[in-house]
Coordinates of C-alpha atoms (C1' of nucleotides) in Angstrom, one line a residue:
Chain A
X532 CA 43.0 175.3 203.7
X533 CA 40.8 172.0 204.2
X534 CA 40.6 171.2 200.3
X535 CA 43.3 170.2 198.0
X536 CA 43.0 169.0 194.5
X537 CA 44.7 165.9 192.7
X538 CA 44.6 166.6 188.9
X539 CA 45.7 163.2 188.4
X540 CA 43.0 161.6 190.2
X541 CA 40.6 160.1 187.7
X542 CA 37.7 161.6 189.8
X543 CA 36.1 164.7 188.3
X544 CA 37.5 168.0 190.3
X545 CA 33.9 169.1 191.4
X546 CA 33.5 165.6 192.9
X547 CA 36.8 165.7 194.8
X548 CA 35.8 169.2 196.3
X549 CA 32.7 167.8 197.3
X550 CA 34.1 164.9 199.2
X551 CA 36.8 167.0 200.6
X552 CA 34.4 169.3 202.1
X553 CA 32.2 166.7 203.3
X554 CA 35.4 164.9 204.8
X555 CA 36.3 167.9 206.7
X556 CA 32.7 168.4 208.2
X557 CA 32.6 164.5 209.1
X558 CA 35.8 165.4 210.7
X559 CA 35.2 168.4 212.5
X560 CA 37.6 170.5 211.0
X561 CA 34.5 172.8 209.4
X562 CA 31.7 173.2 211.9
X563 CA 28.0 173.8 211.0
X564 CA 27.4 177.5 210.6
X565 CA 30.7 178.2 209.4
X566 CA 31.2 180.0 206.0
X567 CA 32.9 178.3 203.1
X568 CA 35.2 179.9 200.7
X569 CA 33.4 181.9 198.0
X570 CA 33.3 180.3 194.3
X571 CA 36.0 182.9 193.2
X572 CA 38.3 182.5 196.1
X573 CA 38.4 178.7 196.0
X574 CA 38.8 178.8 192.3
X575 CA 41.7 181.2 192.5
X576 CA 43.3 179.2 195.4
X577 CA 43.2 176.0 193.4
X578 CA 43.6 177.5 190.1
X579 CA 40.9 175.9 188.4
X580 CA 37.8 177.1 186.6
X581 CA 35.2 178.9 188.7
X582 CA 32.6 177.0 186.8
X583 CA 33.9 173.7 188.6
X584 CA 33.7 175.3 192.0
X585 CA 30.1 176.5 191.2
X586 CA 29.4 173.1 190.4
X587 CA 30.6 171.4 193.4
X588 CA 28.7 173.9 195.6
X589 CA 25.5 173.4 193.7
X590 CA 25.8 169.8 194.3
X591 CA 26.5 170.4 198.0
X592 CA 23.3 172.5 198.1
X593 CA 21.4 170.2 196.4
X594 CA 22.5 167.5 199.0
X595 CA 21.7 170.0 201.9
X596 CA 25.3 170.0 203.2
X597 CA 25.6 173.8 202.8
X598 CA 22.8 176.5 202.3
X599 CA 22.9 180.2 200.9
X600 CA 22.7 182.8 203.3
X601 CA 21.6 185.8 201.2
X602 CA 24.2 188.4 200.7
X603 CA 26.8 186.5 202.9
X604 CA 27.6 183.3 201.0
X605 CA 27.4 179.6 201.6
X606 CA 27.4 178.3 205.2
X607 CA 27.6 174.7 206.4
X608 CA 24.1 173.5 207.0
X609 CA 22.9 172.6 210.6
X610 CA 22.8 168.7 211.0
X611 CA 25.3 168.3 208.0
X612 CA 27.7 166.5 210.3
X613 CA 25.1 163.9 211.1
X614 CA 24.8 163.2 207.2
X615 CA 28.5 163.3 206.1
X616 CA 29.7 160.9 209.0
X617 CA 27.8 157.7 207.6
X618 CA 28.0 158.8 204.2
X619 CA 32.0 158.4 204.2
X620 CA 31.5 154.6 205.3
X621 CA 28.4 153.9 202.8
X622 CA 30.7 155.2 199.8
X623 CA 33.9 153.1 200.7
X624 CA 31.5 150.2 201.4
X625 CA 30.0 150.7 197.8
X626 CA 33.3 150.9 196.4
X627 CA 34.6 147.8 198.1
X628 CA 31.7 145.7 197.0
X629 CA 32.0 147.1 193.5
X630 CA 35.6 145.8 193.4
X631 CA 34.8 142.3 195.0
X632 CA 32.1 141.8 192.7
X633 CA 34.3 142.6 189.8
X634 CA 36.8 140.4 191.0
X635 CA 34.4 137.5 191.4
X636 CA 33.0 138.1 188.1
X637 CA 36.2 137.9 186.3
X638 CA 36.9 134.5 187.9
X639 CA 38.9 135.3 190.7
X640 CA 38.4 132.6 193.6
X641 CA 37.7 134.0 197.3
X642 CA 41.1 132.7 198.5
X643 CA 43.1 134.5 195.7
X644 CA 41.0 137.8 196.7
X645 CA 41.7 137.4 200.3
X646 CA 45.3 137.0 199.5
X647 CA 45.4 140.2 197.3
X648 CA 43.4 142.2 199.8
X649 CA 45.9 141.2 202.8
X650 CA 48.7 142.1 200.5
X651 CA 47.6 145.4 199.5
X652 CA 46.7 146.2 203.1
X653 CA 50.3 145.4 203.9
X654 CA 51.5 147.8 201.4
X655 CA 49.3 150.4 202.7
X656 CA 50.9 150.2 206.0
X657 CA 54.5 150.4 205.0
X658 CA 53.5 153.5 202.7
X659 CA 52.1 155.0 205.9
X660 CA 55.3 155.2 207.6
X661 CA 57.1 157.9 205.6
X662 CA 55.0 159.1 202.3
Chain B
X3 CA 28.4 132.7 174.2
X4 CA 31.4 133.9 175.9
X5 CA 30.6 137.5 175.8
X6 CA 27.8 139.3 177.3
X7 CA 27.1 143.0 177.8
X8 CA 25.9 144.7 181.1
X9 CA 24.0 148.1 180.0
X10 CA 23.9 149.1 183.6
X11 CA 27.8 149.0 183.9
X12 CA 29.1 152.5 183.6
X13 CA 32.2 150.9 181.5
X14 CA 31.9 151.5 177.7
X15 CA 30.7 148.8 175.7
X16 CA 33.7 148.2 173.6
X17 CA 35.7 148.1 177.0
X18 CA 33.3 145.4 178.4
X19 CA 33.9 143.3 175.3
X20 CA 37.7 143.8 175.4
X21 CA 37.7 142.6 179.0
X22 CA 35.0 139.7 178.7
X23 CA 37.2 138.2 175.9
X24 CA 40.4 138.6 177.7
X25 CA 38.9 136.9 180.5
X26 CA 37.6 134.1 178.5
X27 CA 41.2 133.7 177.0
X28 CA 42.7 134.0 180.4
X29 CA 40.1 131.5 181.5
X30 CA 40.8 129.0 178.9
X31 CA 37.4 129.1 177.5
X32 CA 38.8 130.6 174.1
X33 CA 42.1 129.0 173.0
X34 CA 45.0 130.5 170.8
X35 CA 44.1 130.0 167.1
X36 CA 40.5 130.1 167.6
X37 CA 38.3 132.2 165.5
X38 CA 36.6 135.0 167.5
X39 CA 33.0 136.0 166.4
X40 CA 32.7 138.1 163.3
X41 CA 32.2 141.9 163.9
X42 CA 28.9 141.6 162.2
X43 CA 27.8 138.4 164.3
X44 CA 28.9 139.8 167.7
X45 CA 26.9 143.1 166.9
X46 CA 23.7 141.3 166.1
X47 CA 24.0 139.1 169.0
X48 CA 24.6 141.8 171.5
X49 CA 22.1 144.1 169.5
X50 CA 24.8 146.7 169.3
X51 CA 26.4 148.7 166.6
X52 CA 29.1 147.0 164.5
X53 CA 31.4 149.8 164.8
X54 CA 31.3 149.4 168.8
X55 CA 32.4 145.8 168.3
X56 CA 35.0 146.8 165.7
X57 CA 36.5 149.2 168.1
X58 CA 36.8 146.6 170.7
X59 CA 38.4 144.2 168.2
X60 CA 40.7 147.2 166.9
X61 CA 41.7 147.6 170.6
X62 CA 42.6 143.8 171.1
X63 CA 44.3 144.0 168.0
X64 CA 46.6 146.8 169.0
X65 CA 47.4 145.0 172.2
X66 CA 48.4 141.9 170.4
X67 CA 45.6 139.6 171.7
X68 CA 44.0 138.9 168.6
X69 CA 45.2 139.1 164.8
X70 CA 43.6 139.3 161.5
X71 CA 43.5 136.6 159.1
X72 CA 43.1 137.9 155.9
X73 CA 39.5 137.4 154.5
X74 CA 38.7 134.8 157.3
X75 CA 38.3 136.8 160.7
X76 CA 40.3 137.4 163.8
X77 CA 42.1 134.7 165.8
X78 CA 43.5 134.7 169.2
X79 CA 47.2 135.2 168.9
X80 CA 49.6 132.6 170.3
X81 CA 50.9 133.6 173.6
X82 CA 47.7 135.8 174.3
X83 CA 46.7 133.7 177.2
X84 CA 50.3 134.6 179.0
X85 CA 49.5 138.2 178.4
X86 CA 45.7 138.1 179.8
X87 CA 46.6 135.8 182.6
X88 CA 48.5 138.4 184.9
X89 CA 46.5 141.4 183.5
X90 CA 43.3 140.2 185.4
X91 CA 45.1 140.2 188.8
X92 CA 46.9 143.5 188.0
X93 CA 43.9 145.1 187.3
X94 CA 41.9 143.9 190.5
X95 CA 45.3 144.6 192.7
X96 CA 45.1 148.3 191.3
X97 CA 41.4 148.8 192.1
X98 CA 41.9 147.5 195.6
X99 CA 44.8 149.8 196.2
X100 CA 42.7 152.8 194.8
X101 CA 39.9 152.1 197.3
X102 CA 42.2 151.4 200.1
X103 CA 44.0 154.7 199.5
X104 CA 40.8 156.6 199.2
X105 CA 39.4 155.1 202.4
X106 CA 42.7 156.2 204.4
X107 CA 42.7 159.5 202.5
X108 CA 39.1 160.1 203.9
X109 CA 39.9 159.3 207.4
X110 CA 39.1 155.9 208.0
X111 CA 41.2 153.8 210.3
X112 CA 42.8 150.5 209.6
X113 CA 40.6 148.7 212.2
X114 CA 37.5 150.2 210.5
X115 CA 38.4 149.3 207.0
X116 CA 39.3 145.6 207.9
X117 CA 35.8 145.5 209.4
X118 CA 34.2 146.8 206.2
X119 CA 36.0 144.5 204.2
X120 CA 35.1 141.5 206.4
X121 CA 31.7 142.5 206.1
X122 CA 31.5 142.8 202.5
X123 CA 33.3 139.8 201.9
X124 CA 30.5 138.1 204.0
X125 CA 27.8 139.7 202.0
X126 CA 29.6 138.5 198.8
X127 CA 29.3 134.8 200.0
X128 CA 25.6 135.0 201.2
X129 CA 24.9 136.6 197.5
X130 CA 26.7 133.5 196.0
X131 CA 24.1 131.1 197.4
X132 CA 21.2 132.6 195.5
X133 CA 21.6 135.6 193.3
Chain C
X151 CA 50.1 174.3 160.8
X152 CA 52.4 171.1 161.4
X153 CA 49.9 168.7 160.0
X154 CA 48.7 168.4 156.3
X155 CA 46.9 165.5 154.7
X156 CA 47.6 164.3 151.3
X157 CA 44.6 162.4 149.8
X158 CA 46.7 160.5 147.4
X159 CA 48.5 158.6 150.1
X160 CA 47.1 155.2 150.4
X161 CA 47.8 155.6 154.1
X162 CA 44.6 156.0 156.0
X163 CA 44.1 159.7 156.9
X164 CA 44.0 158.9 160.8
X165 CA 47.5 157.3 160.1
X166 CA 48.8 160.3 158.3
X167 CA 47.9 162.4 161.2
X168 CA 49.4 160.3 164.0
X169 CA 52.7 160.2 161.8
X170 CA 52.6 163.8 160.9
X171 CA 52.1 164.7 164.8
X172 CA 55.0 162.3 165.9
X173 CA 57.2 163.8 163.2
X174 CA 56.5 167.3 164.3
X175 CA 57.4 166.1 168.0
X176 CA 60.4 164.3 167.0
X177 CA 61.4 167.4 164.9
X178 CA 60.9 169.7 168.0
X179 CA 58.3 171.8 166.2
X180 CA 55.8 170.6 168.9
X181 CA 56.9 170.4 172.5
X182 CA 56.0 168.4 175.5
X183 CA 53.3 170.1 177.5
X184 CA 51.9 171.7 174.2
X185 CA 48.2 171.7 173.5
X186 CA 47.6 170.2 170.1
X187 CA 44.7 171.4 168.0
X188 CA 41.2 170.3 169.3
X189 CA 39.6 167.5 167.6
X190 CA 37.0 169.9 166.1
X191 CA 39.4 172.4 164.8
X192 CA 41.8 170.0 163.0
X193 CA 38.9 168.5 161.3
X194 CA 37.4 171.8 160.2
X195 CA 40.8 172.7 159.1
X196 CA 41.6 169.5 157.1
X197 CA 38.0 169.3 156.1
X198 CA 37.5 165.9 157.3
X199 CA 35.2 164.1 159.9
X200 CA 35.9 165.0 163.5
X201 CA 35.7 161.1 164.2
X202 CA 38.7 160.6 162.0
X203 CA 40.7 163.1 163.8
X204 CA 39.6 161.7 167.3
X205 CA 40.6 158.3 166.1
X206 CA 44.0 159.5 165.5
X207 CA 44.1 161.4 168.7
X208 CA 43.0 158.2 170.4
X209 CA 45.6 156.2 168.9
X210 CA 48.5 158.9 170.0
X211 CA 46.8 158.6 173.3
X212 CA 47.1 154.7 173.6
X213 CA 50.8 155.1 172.7
X214 CA 51.5 157.5 175.3
X215 CA 52.3 160.2 172.8
X216 CA 49.8 162.7 174.2
X217 CA 47.4 162.6 177.2
X218 CA 44.3 164.5 177.9
X219 CA 43.5 167.2 180.2
X220 CA 40.2 167.1 181.4
X221 CA 38.1 170.0 179.9
X222 CA 41.0 171.6 178.4
X223 CA 42.3 169.2 175.5
X224 CA 45.3 167.0 174.5
X225 CA 48.6 167.9 175.6
X226 CA 52.1 166.4 174.2
X227 CA 53.3 164.0 176.9
X228 CA 56.6 164.5 178.7
X229 CA 59.1 162.1 177.2
X230 CA 57.2 161.9 173.9
X231 CA 60.3 163.0 172.0
X232 CA 62.3 160.3 173.2
X233 CA 59.7 157.8 171.8
X234 CA 59.1 159.7 168.6
X235 CA 62.6 160.1 167.7
X236 CA 63.9 156.8 167.2
X237 CA 60.7 155.5 165.7
X238 CA 61.1 157.8 162.8
X239 CA 64.4 155.9 162.1
X240 CA 63.1 152.3 162.6
X241 CA 60.1 153.0 160.3
X242 CA 62.2 154.0 157.2
X243 CA 64.8 151.4 158.1
X244 CA 61.9 148.6 158.1
X245 CA 60.7 150.0 154.8
X246 CA 64.1 149.9 153.1
X247 CA 64.7 146.4 154.2
X248 CA 61.6 145.5 152.8
X249 CA 62.2 146.9 149.4
X250 CA 65.5 145.5 149.3
X251 CA 64.4 141.9 150.2
X252 CA 61.7 142.2 147.7
X253 CA 64.3 143.1 145.0
X254 CA 66.3 140.3 145.9
X255 CA 63.4 137.9 146.1
X256 CA 62.5 139.0 142.6
X257 CA 65.8 138.1 141.2
X258 CA 67.8 141.5 140.9
X259 CA 71.3 141.3 141.5
X260 CA 73.0 143.2 144.1
X261 CA 74.9 145.3 141.4
X262 CA 71.5 146.0 139.8
X263 CA 70.0 147.1 142.8
X264 CA 72.8 149.5 143.9
X265 CA 72.6 151.2 140.5
X266 CA 68.8 151.5 141.0
X267 CA 69.4 153.2 144.5
X268 CA 72.1 155.6 142.8
X269 CA 69.8 156.6 139.9
X270 CA 66.9 157.1 142.4
X271 CA 68.9 159.0 144.9
X272 CA 70.1 161.2 141.8
X273 CA 66.5 161.9 140.8
X274 CA 65.6 162.8 144.4
X275 CA 68.3 165.6 144.4
X276 CA 67.3 167.0 141.3
X277 CA 63.6 166.9 142.3
X278 CA 64.9 169.0 145.6
X279 CA 65.7 172.0 143.4
X280 CA 62.3 172.9 142.0
X281 CA 59.5 170.6 142.9
Chain D
X1272 CA 56.2 124.5 141.5
X1273 CA 57.2 128.3 140.4
X1274 CA 54.9 129.7 143.0
X1275 CA 54.8 129.9 146.6
X1276 CA 52.9 132.1 148.8
X1277 CA 53.8 134.0 152.1
X1278 CA 50.8 134.4 154.3
X1279 CA 52.7 136.7 156.3
X1280 CA 53.5 139.1 153.4
X1281 CA 51.0 142.1 153.8
X1282 CA 50.8 141.8 149.8
X1283 CA 47.4 140.4 148.9
X1284 CA 47.8 136.9 147.9
X1285 CA 46.3 137.3 144.4
X1286 CA 49.0 140.0 143.9
X1287 CA 51.6 137.6 145.3
X1288 CA 50.6 135.1 142.6
X1289 CA 50.5 137.6 140.0
X1290 CA 54.0 138.6 140.7
X1291 CA 55.5 135.2 141.1
X1292 CA 54.2 134.1 137.9
X1293 CA 55.6 137.5 136.1
X1294 CA 58.9 136.7 137.8
X1295 CA 58.8 133.1 136.5
X1296 CA 58.2 134.2 132.9
X1297 CA 60.8 137.1 133.0
X1298 CA 63.1 134.4 134.6
X1299 CA 62.7 131.9 131.6
X1300 CA 61.3 129.4 134.0
X1301 CA 57.9 129.5 132.2
X1302 CA 57.8 130.3 128.3
X1303 CA 55.4 131.6 126.1
X1304 CA 52.7 129.2 124.8
X1305 CA 53.1 127.0 128.2
X1306 CA 50.0 126.2 130.4
X1307 CA 49.6 127.6 133.7
X1308 CA 47.9 125.4 136.5
X1309 CA 44.3 125.5 136.3
X1310 CA 42.4 127.6 139.0
X1311 CA 41.4 124.5 140.9
X1312 CA 45.0 122.9 141.0
X1313 CA 46.7 126.0 142.0
X1314 CA 44.3 126.9 144.8
X1315 CA 44.4 123.1 146.2
X1316 CA 48.3 123.2 146.1
X1317 CA 48.5 126.4 147.8
X1318 CA 45.8 125.7 150.0
X1319 CA 43.8 129.0 149.2
X1320 CA 40.6 130.0 148.1
X1321 CA 39.9 129.4 144.3
X1322 CA 38.5 132.8 144.1
X1323 CA 41.8 134.2 145.1
X1324 CA 43.6 132.3 142.2
X1325 CA 40.8 133.3 139.9
X1326 CA 41.3 136.9 140.6
X1327 CA 45.1 136.7 139.8
X1328 CA 44.6 134.9 136.5
X1329 CA 42.0 137.6 135.7
X1330 CA 44.7 140.3 136.4
X1331 CA 46.9 138.4 134.4
X1332 CA 44.5 138.1 131.6
X1333 CA 44.0 141.9 131.6
X1334 CA 47.4 142.8 131.4
X1335 CA 47.8 140.4 128.5
X1336 CA 50.3 138.2 130.2
X1337 CA 48.5 135.0 129.6
X1338 CA 45.4 134.2 127.5
X1339 CA 42.7 131.7 127.4
X1340 CA 42.6 129.0 125.3
X1341 CA 39.1 127.6 124.7
X1342 CA 38.9 124.0 126.4
X1343 CA 42.5 124.2 127.4
X1344 CA 43.1 126.6 130.0
X1345 CA 45.5 129.7 130.1
X1346 CA 48.6 129.9 128.4
X1347 CA 51.3 132.4 128.6
X1348 CA 50.9 135.0 126.0
X1349 CA 53.5 135.4 123.0
X1350 CA 55.8 138.6 124.2
X1351 CA 55.0 138.2 127.8
X1352 CA 58.4 137.8 128.4
X1353 CA 59.4 141.3 126.7
X1354 CA 56.4 142.8 129.1
X1355 CA 57.7 141.0 132.4
X1356 CA 61.2 141.8 132.1
X1357 CA 61.3 145.7 132.4
X1358 CA 58.3 145.6 134.7
X1359 CA 60.3 144.0 137.3
X1360 CA 62.7 146.9 137.4
X1361 CA 59.9 149.6 137.2
X1362 CA 58.3 148.1 140.3
X1363 CA 61.3 148.2 142.4
X1364 CA 62.4 151.7 141.2
X1365 CA 58.8 152.8 142.1
X1366 CA 59.1 151.3 145.6
X1367 CA 62.3 152.7 146.2
X1368 CA 61.4 156.2 145.1
X1369 CA 58.4 156.0 147.4
X1370 CA 60.6 155.1 150.4
X1371 CA 63.1 157.8 149.7
X1372 CA 60.5 160.5 149.3
X1373 CA 59.0 159.4 152.7
X1374 CA 62.3 159.5 154.4
X1375 CA 63.1 163.0 152.8
X1376 CA 59.6 164.0 153.8
X1377 CA 59.9 163.0 157.4
X1378 CA 62.9 165.1 157.5
X1379 CA 65.8 162.8 157.4
X1380 CA 68.9 164.1 155.6
X1381 CA 70.3 162.6 152.6
X1382 CA 73.4 161.7 154.5
X1383 CA 71.5 160.0 157.0
X1384 CA 69.7 158.3 154.2
X1385 CA 72.7 156.8 152.7
X1386 CA 73.9 155.7 156.0
X1387 CA 70.7 153.8 156.3
X1388 CA 70.9 152.2 152.9
X1389 CA 74.3 151.2 153.4
X1390 CA 73.4 149.6 156.6
X1391 CA 70.3 147.5 155.2
X1392 CA 72.4 146.5 152.0
X1393 CA 75.1 145.2 154.4
X1394 CA 72.7 143.2 156.5
X1395 CA 71.0 142.0 153.2
X1396 CA 74.4 140.4 152.1
X1397 CA 75.1 138.6 155.5
X1398 CA 71.7 137.2 155.2
X1399 CA 72.5 135.9 151.9
X1400 CA 75.0 133.6 152.9
X1401 CA 72.8 131.0 155.0
X1402 CA 69.2 132.0 155.1
Chain E
dG997 C1' 31.2 136.2 153.7
dT998 C1' 35.6 139.1 156.4
dG999 C1' 37.7 143.5 158.7
dG1000 C1' 39.0 148.4 157.9
dT1001 C1' 38.1 153.4 156.9
dC1002 C1' 35.0 157.2 156.6
dT1003 C1' 31.2 160.2 157.2
dA1004 C1' 27.4 162.2 159.5
dG1005 C1' 25.3 163.5 163.6
dA1006 C1' 23.5 162.3 168.5
dC1007 C1' 24.5 162.5 173.4
dC1008 C1' 27.4 162.6 177.6
dA1009 C1' 30.6 164.3 181.3
dC1010 C1' 33.8 167.8 182.4
dC1011 C1' 35.7 172.6 182.7
Chain F
dG1382 C1' 34.4 175.0 174.9
dT1383 C1' 37.0 170.1 175.5
dG1384 C1' 37.2 164.9 174.6
dG1385 C1' 34.7 160.2 174.6
dT1386 C1' 30.8 156.9 173.5
dC1387 C1' 27.5 155.2 170.5
dT1388 C1' 24.7 154.8 166.3
dA1389 C1' 23.7 154.4 161.3
dG1390 C1' 25.0 153.5 157.1
dA1391 C1' 28.5 154.0 153.1
dC1392 C1' 32.4 152.1 150.3
dC1393 C1' 36.3 149.4 149.9
dA1394 C1' 39.8 145.2 149.6
dC1395 C1' 40.2 140.6 150.4
dG1396 C1' 39.0 135.6 150.2

DNA sequence: GTGGTCTAGACCACC
DNA sequence: GTGGTCTAGACCACG
């Protein structure tokens, strides 16, 4: 399945679901018109509360990523890809800016910040080999 | 005053106070042995409830950053600097790693990520000139 | 229930709760992974304000004794026992030393002190029969 | 001077004064009819707030340990010794009982408790040699 | 004046 | 339902 939840993640579970699905769509793993799992099925599979899944689906519907087909379920909307693709970048960019501003706000110099970034990027690569 | 609250910040007010004071200490703006503003004074100044300030101060005490002097107030503990200095970096480093992992997790390539970082750092500098 | 409050005890209520729970954990009465009573339930049961319970729970969380499971409640952390067990003894030892030093400080000879201890221990036993 | 304050002691300063004076009286270091230092003198000497000394003296007066002589100051009451002597023991006894009960209350066996006591008494002696 | 404890009750996010 | 944050205001001990 294209969705997996990390209970340790501070991100709310429903938000994790929303992001994972958007990622799968941006990715091409899930295509427009495809049916997504029912609330009950996904809840059972992830061993979480159906309310949580329902909320995620509600958010996705509100954002026009999926739409209800009467008697059938929720399908990925046409054009969803085009909205998920850039969003991914926008989200990360916002997070980056937030962290950078916090760093500056707490008195860390640009040079220090760059050093930290380089360091963390390095660790990321090493991790990539065999996680 | 070395403490200011940002109501737009999603961080709880008491946590903002804790961080600001730690930063001021790491910074050298507040020295060991110095009295910090009384609960009531700071509450009045920030226009928040004294309990909220008290909670922040309580956390600081639990962390050994400040200690109470009976009938006088709270004083920055000796050695507080040594504990506040590294914490600042550790916090930022953790945030960076978190964002980077999220980026990788959501399928952004290292090259893309580096481009994003460079872009945001550029914006940060421009902002610095006239915010 | 494993928690009971003594209103006559000069110890703050929230601190009594913290200690009782730690004791219950050290004791094996409450195990790692178990849910502890909800803030509202315990407050109702002890007829105290929920905030007071929340404060105790907050302290326990800060000490890593319990951890929150979103939307579910607070759970005894793994390894909590190992931290609660020795603390119990350390606390009593500190209290003992304090009293002994006070005794010496106020001019009581070692012989007198030992006599006092023997006497009080004797009373303790007698009390044990029918308190 | 027969009085010294320990700011690190959790005991309130005024209570420390009360106890020190009572001890000096029980001790014979200060005799009935003797004048005790004026509030201002003692406050200056100990570098504490005169209010604190005044409170200690008020308590001592209320307990009949000292009494006011108009235009002169406070003098140690006749019979003060007889009341200070036994009180010292009573106080320590109460503290001992309190600790013992707390130990039992927190599930420590009598054997464990005795071991702890022996251990702490041993440390006390060693400390006695060269503090 | 100082901090500390407690109560009461509101609002929020999450499940 | 769960915990978390915040406000408002009372009372206490201490200096």
